[in-house]
């Protein structure tokens, strides 16, 4: 997430310079009403999301650009975000990393803390603030088990920069501070740095873990002082200092600002390698293969993370590191960013398999996870550093498009875990790998090419990181609208020659439907924007979530009665991707079918949401259906809707409120087809 270079003085000076630049190049236009020529959000939602369009239409920012692949992946990433929202019932929503269960998740929720930064980075741009709000609440009410490293406190601050909600940002401050101090167990007080086993940094088979095994393995071991954990912890400390200052706790603010600055100083002094001109690991482990405090021998992509959090001085000495990212002999693969440079002895050696299928490694493969981080780092470099090494805006857009291409499997959109750096083909490709959510894209687009630079003050700043017109990586036009920012809805428009939108050439900002600033060329624009209170999210509670198999609520059915099949219709997960089945599947039969939920006690029932999957092959939506409740010892109809329910979308059903302990969906299915009930949600009044 974009920020200013570290330190209050540097931030103040650069912000002042930015405002002076904007004053010289941009003009604040008097508010003016717009002609009705914005994006047709209803049409776009229908084209991109089909029958599920209703969920997106009033929730997401809508985008169009001169690059149709960027557009397609942008909307796919919102579908990915929606698919990973798991409904926990009374505990609200969380974002998952894998669509389905994996053995190392936190039970019974399927949560993992390592991807929280990406989840909140994407979710902060959603008009519906509930998913991100619920997720933060869950993590700070016991959900963050510190299984992996994370930068969640920094992500809470990053969310505040967009929504401006002070109360939400400060709600868990004491717990955030407590979790930060729990990481002391991974702090070397003599060196003033944090260390971690690469596996618990969510990056197994790194240079440090492989070399610590003598080249024999690398899944476990290799504890090291890494640029990642130290960048995360410096950013978390800085965020806690800023939140504490906002809360009026001067002592906590001073303490965590000092911690952040001390950690930053040690990172710069000890993890920068003059020999490699790169930030690198130093070993914390000491064995027959490697020695404590010795540096690793090769460059890794993780060395760019300090720029993601603006920890690096604006100095040509450090900017030289970016040369390696653009070098085919080092970190630049033909299809993506290598996680370790090609000259490493064990580069792309496959150590680990699941059966005969390759498993995850970080000794060269391209990972969307770290690619996202480096693109954020590069955006910071281009936005507010003078010393940029060899990096240009054209390089940035080329690498962003390279990352965009990884989302495609032929003509099909399906982001997986890791990729071969030369071919761009998935390496792992397991069932769990489909539509993987340990990366970002929406946040990259809105803060990079579109150029929204979120701030804590009452200013909206926009600086699209696009190369000039005529560059092969340029975008001639774009428009994004319905973007929530500090309680307002904003739109950004770029039209290089004025012919796309016919409102004049250049860059323009709109706030709540009125144009407030414009300039004729690409560059920085700022506008004063007093914040408004963001809308409070609605929080209806789904009563039909079975978190623990075998406990209430319990599903039963007329067919397809395997325990896991029954569980999948009430597991709080909802997606329509065909690559990974989800939901209860009936048997194809001419007989009426049903799926029932037993709550174990009477509950209030007033409405339901039904989601069905269809694929034009085996599964189709029911021909007709009704909702029944067990009342007075028999099934009684609550609703008999007319027509068929939606396929690959959500059908709402309402009835007069009743109190009952069981509910049932009964239906007829098309001849020769089965029905897959993706999710059956039940709500009270």
XYZ file of N, CA and C in Angstrom, residues 393-556:
492
model
N 8.499 4.365 -15.689
C 7.073 4.035 -15.686
C 6.750 2.986 -16.747
N 7.490 3.006 -17.819
C 7.290 1.989 -18.853
C 7.634 0.603 -18.313
N 8.727 0.503 -17.540
C 9.076 -0.775 -16.903
C 7.954 -1.236 -15.975
N 7.447 -0.297 -15.196
C 6.391 -0.630 -14.241
C 5.163 -1.190 -14.950
N 4.712 -0.522 -16.004
C 3.526 -0.999 -16.711
C 3.794 -2.319 -17.434
N 5.002 -2.491 -17.925
C 5.336 -3.765 -18.578
C 5.260 -4.913 -17.574
N 5.799 -4.706 -16.378
C 5.769 -5.758 -15.366
C 4.358 -5.968 -14.818
N 3.576 -4.904 -14.732
C 2.181 -5.053 -14.320
C 1.408 -5.876 -15.348
N 1.651 -5.624 -16.619
C 0.986 -6.414 -17.664
C 1.489 -7.858 -17.668
N 2.747 -8.044 -17.360
C 3.289 -9.402 -17.250
C 2.570 -10.165 -16.139
N 2.357 -9.502 -15.021
C 1.610 -10.104 -13.913
C 0.158 -10.343 -14.315
N -0.427 -9.406 -15.032
C -1.795 -9.570 -15.523
C -1.920 -10.849 -16.340
N -0.936 -11.108 -17.195
C -0.980 -12.278 -18.077
C -0.956 -13.588 -17.297
N -0.348 -13.596 -16.108
C -0.291 -14.829 -15.317
C -1.674 -15.302 -14.885
N -2.644 -14.404 -14.869
C -3.992 -14.788 -14.449
C -4.697 -15.660 -15.482
N -4.168 -15.704 -16.684
C -4.822 -16.439 -17.767
C -4.266 -17.853 -17.895
N -5.173 -18.817 -18.023
C -4.827 -20.177 -18.441
C -5.472 -20.363 -19.809
N -4.744 -20.021 -20.862
C -5.359 -19.941 -22.181
C -6.311 -18.763 -22.193
N -7.587 -19.022 -22.496
C -8.595 -17.964 -22.479
C -9.346 -17.901 -21.153
N -8.987 -18.761 -20.226
C -9.703 -18.871 -18.959
C -8.929 -18.163 -17.856
N -9.639 -17.429 -16.994
C -9.015 -16.733 -15.875
C -9.013 -17.637 -14.651
N -7.822 -17.906 -14.134
C -7.674 -18.785 -12.967
C -6.278 -18.570 -12.402
N -6.166 -17.766 -11.356
C -4.868 -17.498 -10.746
C -4.475 -18.658 -9.842
N -3.249 -19.160 -10.023
C -2.777 -20.287 -9.217
C -1.626 -19.841 -8.317
N -0.983 -20.805 -7.655
C -0.024 -20.466 -6.602
C 1.296 -19.937 -7.141
N 1.927 -20.666 -8.058
C 3.221 -20.221 -8.574
C 3.377 -20.645 -10.026
N 4.374 -20.054 -10.690
C 4.513 -20.192 -12.142
C 5.982 -20.337 -12.525
N 6.195 -20.967 -13.682
C 7.555 -21.067 -14.200
C 7.975 -19.709 -14.749
N 9.139 -19.212 -14.354
C 9.520 -17.852 -14.755
C 9.801 -17.681 -16.243
N 9.991 -18.768 -16.974
C 10.275 -18.637 -18.407
C 9.049 -18.914 -19.270
N 8.176 -19.802 -18.832
C 7.006 -20.159 -19.644
C 5.718 -19.508 -19.157
N 5.665 -19.133 -17.884
C 4.443 -18.586 -17.315
C 3.386 -19.631 -17.012
N 3.739 -20.902 -17.091
C 2.770 -21.957 -16.803
C 2.783 -22.304 -15.316
N 1.609 -22.663 -14.757
C 1.568 -23.036 -13.337
C 2.483 -24.223 -13.047
N 3.121 -24.181 -11.887
C 3.996 -25.279 -11.474
C 3.244 -26.239 -10.565
N 2.624 -25.715 -9.515
C 1.983 -26.596 -8.531
C 0.703 -27.190 -9.113
N -0.269 -26.371 -9.430
C -1.444 -26.845 -10.148
C -2.265 -27.905 -9.445
N -2.293 -27.907 -8.110
C -3.118 -28.859 -7.369
C -4.558 -28.355 -7.297
N -5.467 -29.212 -6.824
C -6.863 -28.789 -6.696
C -6.983 -27.533 -5.836
N -6.182 -27.458 -4.788
C -6.266 -26.319 -3.874
C -5.782 -25.021 -4.518
N -5.034 -25.141 -5.636
C -4.346 -23.989 -6.211
C -5.254 -23.070 -7.005
N -6.410 -23.564 -7.445
C -7.279 -22.757 -8.293
C -7.772 -21.509 -7.559
N -7.734 -20.385 -8.265
C -8.287 -19.123 -7.765
C -7.715 -18.788 -6.381
N -6.406 -18.794 -6.333
C -5.646 -18.622 -5.092
C -5.618 -17.145 -4.705
N -5.809 -16.862 -3.406
C -5.923 -15.471 -2.950
C -4.832 -15.146 -1.934
N -3.601 -15.116 -2.412
C -2.484 -14.652 -1.592
C -1.700 -13.632 -2.421
N -2.420 -12.630 -2.885
C -1.831 -11.588 -3.717
C -2.861 -10.477 -3.843
N -2.508 -9.423 -4.547
C -3.438 -8.332 -4.790
C -3.423 -7.940 -6.250
N -4.449 -7.234 -6.671
C -4.494 -6.682 -8.029
C -5.324 -5.399 -8.062
N -6.520 -5.436 -7.488
C -7.362 -4.239 -7.439
C -6.597 -3.088 -6.796
N -5.958 -3.360 -5.667
C -5.198 -2.331 -4.953
C -4.056 -1.803 -5.814
N -3.401 -2.695 -6.556
C -2.332 -2.266 -7.459
C -2.860 -1.317 -8.529
N -3.986 -1.661 -9.137
C -4.531 -0.851 -10.225
C -4.968 0.517 -9.716
N -5.666 0.550 -8.590
C -6.215 1.817 -8.108
C -5.142 2.750 -7.566
N -4.051 2.203 -7.034
C -2.989 3.060 -6.492
C -1.845 3.273 -7.471
N -1.796 2.478 -8.555
C -0.706 2.582 -9.518
C -1.117 3.287 -10.792
N -1.612 2.567 -11.800
C -2.017 3.227 -13.053
C -3.073 4.309 -12.851
N -4.065 4.054 -11.987
C -5.069 5.081 -11.700
C -4.476 6.164 -10.810
N -3.650 5.768 -9.847
C -2.841 6.734 -9.116
C -3.437 7.330 -7.864
N -4.456 6.699 -7.256
C -4.986 7.219 -5.992
C -3.964 6.931 -4.896
N -3.478 7.970 -4.239
C -2.473 7.820 -3.182
C -3.136 8.140 -1.845
N -3.680 7.137 -1.155
C -4.455 7.389 0.067
C -3.658 8.146 1.128
N -4.330 9.053 1.812
C -3.691 9.912 2.803
C -4.539 9.990 4.065
N -3.873 10.371 5.173
C -4.567 10.486 6.450
C -5.236 11.841 6.625
N -4.792 12.849 5.858
C -5.385 14.173 6.008
C -6.578 14.324 5.069
N -7.163 15.509 5.048
C -8.366 15.743 4.248
C -8.001 16.217 2.847
N -7.199 15.412 2.180
C -6.756 15.709 0.818
C -6.871 14.437 -0.009
N -7.383 14.583 -1.209
C -7.375 13.497 -2.186
C -6.243 13.767 -3.166
N -5.343 12.811 -3.294
C -4.170 12.955 -4.157
C -4.192 11.868 -5.224
N -3.977 12.269 -6.465
C -3.990 11.341 -7.592
C -2.749 11.582 -8.437
N -2.036 10.506 -8.753
C -0.830 10.603 -9.582
C -0.688 9.319 -10.398
N -1.364 9.217 -11.540
C -1.296 7.977 -12.332
C 0.135 7.670 -12.765
N 0.568 6.449 -12.507
C 1.950 6.063 -12.806
C 2.049 5.493 -14.219
N 1.594 6.271 -15.175
C 1.581 5.853 -16.573
C 2.712 6.525 -17.338
N 3.306 5.816 -18.295
C 4.304 6.461 -19.157
C 3.632 7.448 -20.103
N 4.407 8.339 -20.709
C 3.811 9.364 -21.573
C 3.210 8.771 -22.838
N 2.334 9.548 -23.441
C 1.688 9.150 -24.688
C 2.746 8.795 -25.729
N 2.514 7.714 -26.449
C 3.467 7.253 -27.452
C 4.344 6.120 -26.975
N 4.503 5.976 -25.649
C 5.251 4.848 -25.100
C 4.450 3.565 -25.343
N 5.109 2.460 -25.704
C 4.357 1.223 -25.974
C 3.570 0.709 -24.776
N 3.920 1.143 -23.570
C 3.198 0.703 -22.374
C 2.170 1.727 -21.895
N 1.949 2.783 -22.652
C 1.023 3.835 -22.234
C -0.420 3.339 -22.270
N -1.277 4.001 -21.501
C -2.726 3.831 -21.592
C -3.298 5.150 -22.086
N -4.009 5.120 -23.192
C -4.540 6.359 -23.752
C -5.736 6.885 -22.979
N -6.406 6.017 -22.277
C -7.563 6.463 -21.506
C -7.924 5.442 -20.435
N -8.551 5.934 -19.389
C -9.185 5.075 -18.394
C -10.218 5.895 -17.641
N -11.134 5.197 -17.029
C -12.078 5.816 -16.099
C -12.384 4.811 -15.001
N -12.357 5.283 -13.761
C -12.803 4.478 -12.631
C -13.799 5.314 -11.850
N -14.866 4.689 -11.386
C -15.894 5.419 -10.648
C -16.488 4.521 -9.570
N -17.262 5.151 -8.690
C -17.865 4.423 -7.571
C -16.797 3.997 -6.564
N -15.740 4.808 -6.450
C -14.626 4.497 -5.548
C -14.885 5.165 -4.201
N -14.976 4.401 -3.110
C -15.183 5.032 -1.801
C -13.884 5.639 -1.284
N -13.962 6.877 -0.799
C -12.773 7.525 -0.243
C -13.220 8.570 0.770
N -12.866 8.361 2.022
C -13.151 9.305 3.109
C -14.633 9.688 3.165
N -15.504 8.712 2.940
C -16.937 8.952 3.044
C -17.576 9.521 1.799
N -16.811 9.677 0.719
C -17.325 10.180 -0.550
C -17.194 9.092 -1.612
N -17.806 9.329 -2.764
C -17.594 8.483 -3.932
C -16.855 9.311 -4.968
N -15.699 8.810 -5.386
C -14.876 9.563 -6.323
C -14.766 8.824 -7.651
N -14.405 9.569 -8.671
C -14.120 9.008 -9.991
C -12.871 9.692 -10.522
N -12.067 8.948 -11.256
C -10.858 9.474 -11.889
C -10.969 9.189 -13.382
N -10.671 10.184 -14.183
C -10.775 10.039 -15.636
C -9.491 10.524 -16.288
N -8.952 9.713 -17.195
C -7.804 10.115 -18.016
C -8.181 9.903 -19.475
N -8.017 10.936 -20.267
C -8.333 10.868 -21.695
C -7.266 11.681 -22.416
N -6.332 10.982 -23.066
C -5.144 11.663 -23.588
C -5.471 12.718 -24.636
N -6.518 12.486 -25.448
C -6.849 13.482 -26.471
C -8.297 13.960 -26.401
N -9.038 13.491 -25.406
C -10.400 13.961 -25.209
C -11.454 13.271 -26.046
N -11.056 12.299 -26.866
C -12.031 11.682 -27.771
C -12.793 10.526 -27.142
N -12.265 9.941 -26.065
C -12.932 8.782 -25.471
C -14.184 9.197 -24.695
N -14.045 10.189 -23.823
C -15.158 10.564 -22.945
C -15.793 11.895 -23.331
N -15.157 12.624 -24.264
C -15.703 13.875 -24.803
C -16.019 14.895 -23.708
N -15.119 14.956 -22.739
C -15.229 15.979 -21.692
C -13.948 16.799 -21.614
N -13.201 16.806 -22.696
C -11.924 17.498 -22.706
C -10.786 16.537 -22.447
N -9.601 16.900 -22.917
C -8.432 16.046 -22.744
C -7.851 16.211 -21.352
N -7.132 15.173 -20.912
C -6.390 15.281 -19.670
C -6.932 14.411 -18.551
N -6.490 14.761 -17.345
C -6.794 14.025 -16.121
C -7.790 14.827 -15.294
N -8.816 14.158 -14.778
C -9.837 14.860 -13.998
C -10.244 14.030 -12.791
N -10.628 14.727 -11.729
C -11.143 14.112 -10.506
C -12.594 14.540 -10.337
N -13.439 13.578 -10.015
C -14.834 13.867 -9.694
C -15.109 13.391 -8.269
N -15.853 14.178 -7.530
C -16.249 13.819 -6.166
C -17.762 13.914 -6.070
N -18.387 12.818 -5.706
C -19.843 12.759 -5.547
C -20.563 13.298 -6.785
N -20.034 12.928 -7.958
C -20.702 13.253 -9.210
C -20.389 14.609 -9.798
N -19.439 15.353 -9.207
C -19.098 16.672 -9.735
C -17.594 16.758 -9.955
N -17.206 17.323 -11.087
C -15.787 17.484 -11.373
C -15.212 18.592 -10.499
N -14.084 18.288 -9.828
C -13.507 19.248 -8.886
C -12.080 19.644 -9.232
N -11.403 18.906 -10.111
C -10.030 19.263 -10.477
C -9.686 18.607 -11.797
N -8.798 19.271 -12.556
C -8.328 18.677 -13.809
C -6.995 19.283 -14.206
N -6.288 18.566 -15.066
C -5.079 19.054 -15.705
C -4.996 18.399 -17.079
N -4.287 19.025 -18.009
C -4.282 18.535 -19.382
C -3.285 17.413 -19.613
N -2.332 17.243 -18.686
C -1.305 16.221 -18.864
C -1.308 15.276 -17.672
N -0.643 14.142 -17.838
C -0.450 13.248 -16.706
C 0.384 13.940 -15.642
N 0.065 13.711 -14.403
C 0.815 14.310 -13.310
C -0.006 14.271 -12.046
N 0.516 14.904 -11.026
C -0.123 14.853 -9.716
C -1.226 15.901 -9.610
N -2.363 15.475 -9.083
C -3.475 16.368 -8.785
C -3.855 16.184 -7.322
N -4.097 17.268 -6.621
C -4.602 17.179 -5.256
C -5.814 18.082 -5.119
N -6.705 17.689 -4.241
C -7.897 18.491 -3.988
C -8.270 18.333 -2.519
N -8.624 19.442 -1.881
C -9.097 19.376 -0.500
C -10.414 18.605 -0.459
N -10.515 17.696 0.507
C -11.708 16.852 0.590
C -12.037 16.584 2.057
N -12.819 17.454 2.682
C -13.236 17.187 4.067
C -13.958 15.846 4.140
N -13.578 15.050 5.110
C -14.145 13.705 5.164
C -15.571 13.721 5.685
N -16.327 12.751 5.221
C -17.684 12.519 5.703
C -17.711 11.157 6.386
N -18.681 10.959 7.241
C -18.785 9.674 7.938
C -19.125 8.583 6.930
N -18.336 7.517 6.885
C -18.676 6.425 5.966
C -19.928 5.704 6.447
N -20.693 5.132 5.540
C -21.925 4.450 5.951
C -21.626 3.222 6.797
N -22.461 2.995 7.790
C -22.321 1.800 8.618
C -22.784 0.582 7.825
N -22.016 -0.477 7.828
C -22.432 -1.662 7.071
C -23.584 -2.396 7.748
N -24.465 -2.952 6.942
C -25.512 -3.831 7.473
C -24.883 -5.169 7.838
N -25.388 -5.790 8.903
C -24.799 -7.046 9.371
C -25.862 -8.109 9.644
N -26.610 -8.529 8.632
C -27.527 -9.652 8.858
C -26.737 -10.917 9.176
N -27.268 -11.735 10.074
C -26.559 -12.936 10.529
C -27.173 -14.170 9.880
N -26.346 -14.905 9.164
C -26.759 -16.174 8.573
C -26.767 -17.236 9.662
N -27.949 -17.812 9.917
C -28.076 -18.799 10.990
C -27.717 -20.208 10.524
N -27.509 -20.388 9.230
C -27.317 -21.736 8.680
C -25.862 -21.986 8.298
N -24.948 -21.778 9.250
C -23.529 -22.042 9.005
C -23.066 -23.151 9.937
N -22.595 -24.237 9.341
C -22.045 -25.342 10.125
C -20.522 -25.228 10.104
N -19.962 -24.601 11.120
C -18.510 -24.467 11.182
C -17.848 -25.790 11.545
N -18.458 -26.518 12.473
C -17.889 -27.786 12.934
C -18.773 -28.918 12.444
N -18.209 -29.798 11.654
C -18.971 -30.920 11.117
C -19.538 -31.768 12.250
N -20.787 -32.164 12.102
C -21.440 -32.984 13.112
C -22.193 -32.193 14.160
N -21.990 -30.872 14.200
C -22.703 -30.028 15.153
C -23.782 -29.230 14.433
N -24.761 -28.746 15.215
C -25.829 -27.945 14.629
C -25.281 -26.622 14.111
N -25.903 -26.155 13.017
C -26.970 -26.763 12.225
C -26.461 -27.954 11.413
N -27.353 -28.910 11.174
C -26.991 -30.155 10.493
C -27.852 -30.305 9.242
N -27.222 -30.651 8.138
C -27.937 -30.839 6.894
C -28.340 -32.285 6.671
N -29.432 -32.473 5.949
C -29.858 -33.799 5.496
C -30.478 -33.617 4.121
